[in-house]
Amino acid sequence: MNLHYEIPSDDLAHAGEASSSVKKMLVQLGIDPVRIKKAAVSMYEAEINAVIHGGGGSAEVTIDSDKIVIRIIDNGPGIADLELAMQEGYTTASDDIREMGFGAGMGLPNMKRYADELDIQTRPDKGTIVTIVVYFHQ
Amino acid sequence: MKLHEIAKILDAEILACSDSDIEIMSACGSDLMSDVMAFVKENVLLLTGLVSPQVIRTAEMMDIRAVVFVRGKVPGQNIIDMASEKGIAVMATCEPMFIACGKLYSAGLTGKGV
Ligand SMILES: Nc1ncnc2c1ncn2[C@@H]1O[C@H](COP(=O)(O)OP(=O)(O)OP(=O)(O)O)[C@@H](O)[C@H]1O
Ligand SMILES: [Mg+2]
């Protein structure tokens, strides 16, 4: 099954709708709740990052019998130093963003923790593609 | 600890609740949602001073079934409706974060035994 979602830019009120919809789908499919949580949390973190750092983008999700593959794509500024960005607590989020509940510098470390596989392709001024894989039986 | 006991300890107003017999084993207090998502325990109560639909989204993704808004902040109807739709209980207390957490901890909600 292939799903496509647009991720609106700078609209934190609606951010997370794609992740919410994917989560509902996985519940309907009867996937193990522990696996669903891994997929939902990592996708949600990536979706929020696309909104607050990437200027919006899109999500391409493929669900098959043994796994879910989630690609979050944005055309934003890219991540200058990925190794640094992966560290717990590292953030460039503004105070405005923090007032809206984000900017702990925990999103990428959370993705790493919850995803079975995480791949990040990023180029300065070209954007970022985050690929998350979660297996349903493991 | 049952949800209705928590409401009593915090003198909290219940704004949405489908089941006040939910058993809570541990609690997490934060205004930053990714901190909440770094919290790995089960049957979690979320306490937060952030009033935003993203609090409910975070609870949804994390399978958190109950949220307490602290410091007298009252969420808008859109947030309450969103929570009800997802079966997430919502309460509001006038206690500030530190006191709310302290009261629950002293009453035995220590997060152990999970
Ligand atoms: N899609 C992206 N485009 C550009 N920069 C990004 C992107 N994702 C992450 N970053 C950069 O990496 C940093 C760390 O990201 P991470 O998700 O870990 O934390 P955060 O988003 O700042 O805060 P949190 O996720 O805890 O709310 C960000 O502050 C930002 O500088
Ligand atoms: Mg983030």
Short mmCIF file of C-alpha atoms and ligand atoms in Angstrom, two decimals:
data_model
loop_
_atom_site.label_atom_id
_atom_site.label_comp_id
_atom_site.label_asym_id
_atom_site.label_seq_id
_atom_site.Cartn_x
_atom_site.Cartn_y
_atom_site.Cartn_z
CA MET A 1 0.00 0.00 0.00
CA ASN A 2 1.35 3.44 -0.96
CA LEU A 3 0.25 6.62 0.77
CA HIS A 4 1.12 10.22 0.01
CA TYR A 5 0.65 13.27 2.22
CA GLU A 6 1.46 16.94 1.84
CA ILE A 7 3.12 18.48 4.90
CA PRO A 8 2.15 22.16 5.19
CA SER A 9 4.85 24.68 6.08
CA ASP A 10 4.94 26.58 9.36
CA ASP A 11 1.54 25.31 10.42
CA LEU A 12 2.16 23.76 13.80
CA ALA A 13 -1.54 23.59 14.58
CA HIS A 14 -2.08 20.99 11.87
CA ALA A 15 1.32 19.33 11.99
CA GLY A 16 1.12 15.63 12.68
CA GLU A 17 -1.96 14.88 10.61
CA ALA A 18 -0.01 12.58 8.28
CA SER A 19 1.42 10.62 11.23
CA SER A 20 -2.00 10.43 12.83
CA SER A 21 -3.53 9.07 9.65
CA VAL A 22 -0.75 6.47 9.24
CA LYS A 23 -1.16 5.40 12.84
CA LYS A 24 -4.90 4.85 12.33
CA MET A 25 -4.15 2.79 9.25
CA LEU A 26 -1.72 0.54 11.15
CA VAL A 27 -4.27 0.05 13.95
CA GLN A 28 -6.85 -0.99 11.35
CA LEU A 29 -4.38 -3.46 9.90
CA GLY A 30 -4.02 -5.06 13.32
CA ILE A 31 -0.28 -4.44 13.63
CA ASP A 32 1.37 -5.03 17.06
CA PRO A 33 0.87 -1.83 19.16
CA VAL A 34 4.55 -1.77 20.15
CA ARG A 35 5.51 -1.65 16.45
CA ILE A 36 2.86 0.97 15.73
CA LYS A 37 4.23 3.23 18.46
CA LYS A 38 7.75 2.94 17.02
CA ALA A 39 6.52 3.95 13.58
CA ALA A 40 4.14 6.66 14.80
CA VAL A 41 6.61 8.44 17.10
CA SER A 42 9.48 8.40 14.62
CA MET A 43 7.26 9.60 11.76
CA TYR A 44 5.75 12.34 13.93
CA GLU A 45 9.20 13.66 14.93
CA ALA A 46 10.26 13.73 11.27
CA GLU A 47 7.01 15.39 10.23
CA ILE A 48 7.39 18.09 12.89
CA ASN A 49 10.98 18.71 11.79
CA ALA A 50 9.82 19.12 8.19
CA VAL A 51 7.33 21.74 9.39
CA ILE A 52 9.54 23.73 11.75
CA HIS A 53 12.95 23.38 10.09
CA GLY A 54 12.26 22.26 6.51
CA GLY A 55 9.52 24.67 5.39
CA GLY A 56 7.07 21.82 4.79
CA GLY A 57 7.25 18.99 2.30
CA SER A 58 5.67 15.64 1.81
CA ALA A 59 5.45 12.12 3.19
CA GLU A 60 5.64 8.92 1.11
CA VAL A 61 4.63 5.86 3.06
CA THR A 62 4.73 2.24 1.91
CA ILE A 63 3.14 -0.44 4.03
CA ASP A 64 3.58 -4.11 3.17
CA SER A 65 3.09 -7.33 5.10
CA ASP A 66 6.31 -7.20 7.07
CA LYS A 67 7.28 -3.52 7.35
CA ILE A 68 6.47 0.15 6.94
CA VAL A 69 8.80 2.49 5.07
CA ILE A 70 8.28 6.20 5.74
CA ARG A 71 9.98 8.91 3.71
CA ILE A 72 9.67 12.51 4.88
CA ILE A 73 10.91 14.90 2.22
CA ASP A 74 11.44 18.65 2.49
CA ASN A 75 13.10 21.30 0.35
CA GLY A 76 14.39 23.33 3.26
CA PRO A 77 17.89 24.49 4.22
CA GLY A 78 19.24 20.99 4.95
CA ILE A 79 21.15 20.00 8.08
CA ALA A 80 24.60 21.59 8.12
CA ASP A 81 26.26 19.15 10.54
CA LEU A 82 24.28 15.93 10.79
CA GLU A 83 26.52 14.33 13.41
CA LEU A 84 26.02 17.35 15.67
CA ALA A 85 22.26 17.45 14.98
CA MET A 86 21.93 13.79 16.04
CA GLN A 87 23.20 14.61 19.54
CA GLU A 88 20.68 14.76 22.35
CA GLY A 89 19.90 18.37 23.23
CA TYR A 90 21.29 19.96 20.08
CA THR A 91 18.77 22.38 18.60
CA THR A 92 18.63 25.53 16.52
CA ALA A 93 14.93 26.08 17.29
CA SER A 94 13.91 29.63 18.21
CA ASP A 95 12.18 30.64 21.43
CA ASP A 96 8.96 30.96 19.42
CA ILE A 97 9.20 27.29 18.48
CA ARG A 98 9.99 26.31 22.08
CA GLU A 99 6.89 28.14 23.24
CA MET A 100 4.97 25.85 20.92
CA GLY A 101 6.44 22.75 22.58
CA PHE A 102 9.38 21.86 20.35
CA GLY A 103 13.10 22.49 20.40
CA ALA A 104 14.37 20.08 23.06
CA GLY A 105 16.89 18.76 20.57
CA MET A 106 15.47 15.27 21.06
CA GLY A 107 13.64 14.67 17.77
CA LEU A 108 16.47 13.07 15.78
CA PRO A 109 17.72 11.01 18.78
CA ASN A 110 14.12 9.81 19.28
CA MET A 111 13.90 8.77 15.61
CA LYS A 112 17.14 6.84 16.02
CA ARG A 113 15.77 5.15 19.15
CA TYR A 114 12.33 4.21 17.79
CA ALA A 115 13.07 3.38 14.13
CA ASP A 116 14.51 -0.03 13.23
CA GLU A 117 16.38 1.68 10.40
CA LEU A 118 16.99 5.41 9.96
CA ASP A 119 18.61 7.06 6.98
CA ILE A 120 19.02 10.81 6.52
CA GLN A 121 20.05 12.37 3.22
CA THR A 122 20.62 16.09 3.49
CA ARG A 123 22.28 18.77 1.35
CA PRO A 124 22.70 22.44 2.19
CA ASP A 125 19.93 24.45 0.50
CA LYS A 126 18.57 21.35 -1.23
CA GLY A 127 16.60 19.83 1.61
CA THR A 128 16.37 16.71 3.67
CA ILE A 129 15.00 13.21 3.14
CA VAL A 130 14.44 11.13 6.26
CA THR A 131 13.76 7.43 5.70
CA ILE A 132 12.39 5.39 8.58
CA VAL A 133 11.82 1.63 8.49
CA VAL A 134 9.92 -0.28 11.15
CA TYR A 135 9.49 -4.06 10.89
CA PHE A 136 6.24 -5.60 12.09
CA HIS A 137 7.65 -8.95 13.22
CA GLN A 138 10.97 -9.04 14.95
CA MET B 1 -2.98 4.78 40.69
CA LYS B 2 -6.40 5.29 39.13
CA LEU B 3 -7.14 8.39 37.10
CA HIS B 4 -9.93 9.50 39.44
CA GLU B 5 -7.50 9.37 42.39
CA ILE B 6 -5.09 11.57 40.44
CA ALA B 7 -7.88 14.07 39.75
CA LYS B 8 -8.65 14.20 43.47
CA ILE B 9 -5.02 14.63 44.56
CA LEU B 10 -4.51 17.48 42.09
CA ASP B 11 -7.96 18.96 42.70
CA ALA B 12 -8.22 18.84 38.93
CA GLU B 13 -11.19 19.53 36.75
CA ILE B 14 -11.94 16.68 34.37
CA LEU B 15 -12.57 18.08 30.89
CA ALA B 16 -12.65 14.84 28.90
CA CYS B 17 -12.66 11.30 30.16
CA SER B 18 -14.07 8.06 28.83
CA ASP B 19 -12.79 5.91 31.69
CA SER B 20 -11.63 7.26 35.06
CA ASP B 21 -10.60 3.75 36.13
CA ILE B 22 -7.54 3.86 33.85
CA GLU B 23 -4.53 2.62 35.80
CA ILE B 24 -1.55 5.01 35.68
CA MET B 25 1.89 3.56 36.49
CA SER B 26 4.21 6.51 35.90
CA ALA B 27 4.17 10.17 35.00
CA CYS B 28 6.14 12.56 32.84
CA GLY B 29 6.14 16.35 33.27
CA SER B 30 7.40 18.53 30.43
CA ASP B 31 6.51 21.46 28.22
CA LEU B 32 8.67 20.09 25.39
CA MET B 33 7.04 17.29 23.44
CA SER B 34 10.20 15.55 22.25
CA ASP B 35 11.23 15.17 25.90
CA VAL B 36 7.93 13.40 26.41
CA MET B 37 8.63 11.14 23.45
CA ALA B 38 12.00 10.22 24.93
CA PHE B 39 10.15 8.81 27.95
CA VAL B 40 9.81 5.06 27.57
CA LYS B 41 7.56 3.86 30.37
CA GLU B 42 4.06 2.39 29.90
CA ASN B 43 0.69 3.59 31.27
CA VAL B 44 1.99 7.12 31.47
CA LEU B 45 0.29 10.29 32.68
CA LEU B 46 1.50 13.44 30.91
CA LEU B 47 1.64 16.68 32.89
CA THR B 48 2.31 19.81 30.86
CA GLY B 49 2.08 23.59 30.94
CA LEU B 50 1.92 23.70 27.15
CA VAL B 51 -1.53 24.28 25.72
CA SER B 52 -1.44 23.15 22.11
CA PRO B 53 -3.05 20.53 19.87
CA GLN B 54 0.45 19.01 19.66
CA VAL B 55 0.09 17.85 23.27
CA ILE B 56 -2.79 15.62 22.20
CA ARG B 57 -0.91 14.52 19.06
CA THR B 58 2.07 13.56 21.19
CA ALA B 59 -0.17 11.62 23.57
CA GLU B 60 -1.76 9.89 20.58
CA MET B 61 1.59 8.77 19.12
CA MET B 62 2.88 7.65 22.52
CA ASP B 63 -0.29 5.77 23.52
CA ILE B 64 -0.62 8.12 26.50
CA ARG B 65 -4.21 7.95 27.70
CA ALA B 66 -4.33 10.87 30.14
CA VAL B 67 -3.07 14.47 30.12
CA VAL B 68 -3.07 17.05 32.92
CA PHE B 69 -2.69 20.73 32.07
CA VAL B 70 -0.98 22.46 35.01
CA ARG B 71 -0.74 26.06 36.27
CA GLY B 72 -4.42 26.77 35.73
CA LYS B 73 -4.16 26.60 31.96
CA VAL B 74 -7.40 25.57 30.36
CA PRO B 75 -7.24 24.05 26.88
CA GLY B 76 -9.60 25.30 24.20
CA GLN B 77 -12.59 23.29 23.05
CA ASN B 78 -10.69 22.21 19.90
CA ILE B 79 -8.08 20.50 22.09
CA ILE B 80 -10.71 18.87 24.31
CA ASP B 81 -12.65 17.62 21.26
CA MET B 82 -9.49 16.25 19.67
CA ALA B 83 -8.67 14.36 22.88
CA SER B 84 -12.20 12.97 23.26
CA GLU B 85 -12.13 11.71 19.70
CA LYS B 86 -8.92 9.80 20.45
CA GLY B 87 -10.11 8.51 23.83
CA ILE B 88 -7.53 10.58 25.72
CA ALA B 89 -8.58 11.91 29.14
CA VAL B 90 -7.94 15.61 29.82
CA MET B 91 -7.76 17.35 33.19
CA ALA B 92 -6.76 20.84 34.33
CA THR B 93 -5.28 21.80 37.70
CA CYS B 94 -4.28 25.14 39.19
CA GLU B 95 -1.16 23.58 40.74
CA PRO B 96 2.14 24.53 39.12
CA MET B 97 4.19 21.74 37.54
CA PHE B 98 6.58 21.12 40.43
CA ILE B 99 3.83 20.91 43.05
CA ALA B 100 1.59 18.73 40.86
CA CYS B 101 4.44 16.26 40.25
CA GLY B 102 5.43 16.37 43.93
CA LYS B 103 1.92 15.63 45.13
CA LEU B 104 1.56 12.64 42.83
CA TYR B 105 5.01 11.34 43.72
CA SER B 106 4.32 11.59 47.48
CA ALA B 107 1.01 9.82 46.94
CA GLY B 108 2.90 6.86 45.50
CA LEU B 109 3.10 7.50 41.76
CA THR B 110 6.82 6.87 41.58
CA GLY B 111 7.02 5.11 38.24
CA LYS B 112 8.41 1.96 39.76
CA GLY B 113 7.15 -1.50 39.03
CA VAL B 114 6.87 -1.00 35.28
N1 LIG C 1 14.33 18.66 8.18
C1 LIG C 1 15.27 19.47 8.68
N2 LIG C 1 15.74 20.52 7.95
C2 LIG C 1 16.69 21.35 8.46
N3 LIG C 1 17.25 21.22 9.67
C3 LIG C 1 16.83 20.19 10.44
C4 LIG C 1 15.83 19.27 10.00
N4 LIG C 1 15.65 18.36 10.97
C5 LIG C 1 16.48 18.70 11.97
N5 LIG C 1 17.19 19.80 11.67
C6 LIG C 1 18.24 20.45 12.50
O1 LIG C 1 18.68 19.53 13.49
C7 LIG C 1 18.44 20.06 14.79
C8 LIG C 1 18.09 18.92 15.73
O2 LIG C 1 16.85 18.33 15.35
P1 LIG C 1 15.98 17.59 16.45
O3 LIG C 1 14.72 17.13 15.82
O4 LIG C 1 16.81 16.57 17.12
O5 LIG C 1 15.67 18.73 17.52
P2 LIG C 1 14.69 19.98 17.39
O6 LIG C 1 13.75 19.77 16.25
O7 LIG C 1 15.49 21.21 17.39
O8 LIG C 1 13.88 19.88 18.76
P3 LIG C 1 12.83 18.72 19.16
O9 LIG C 1 12.79 17.74 18.06
O10 LIG C 1 13.36 18.16 20.42
O11 LIG C 1 11.53 19.42 19.36
C9 LIG C 1 17.34 21.08 14.60
O12 LIG C 1 17.32 22.05 15.62
C10 LIG C 1 17.72 21.67 13.24
O13 LIG C 1 18.79 22.57 13.36
MG MG C 2 12.71 17.96 16.07
#
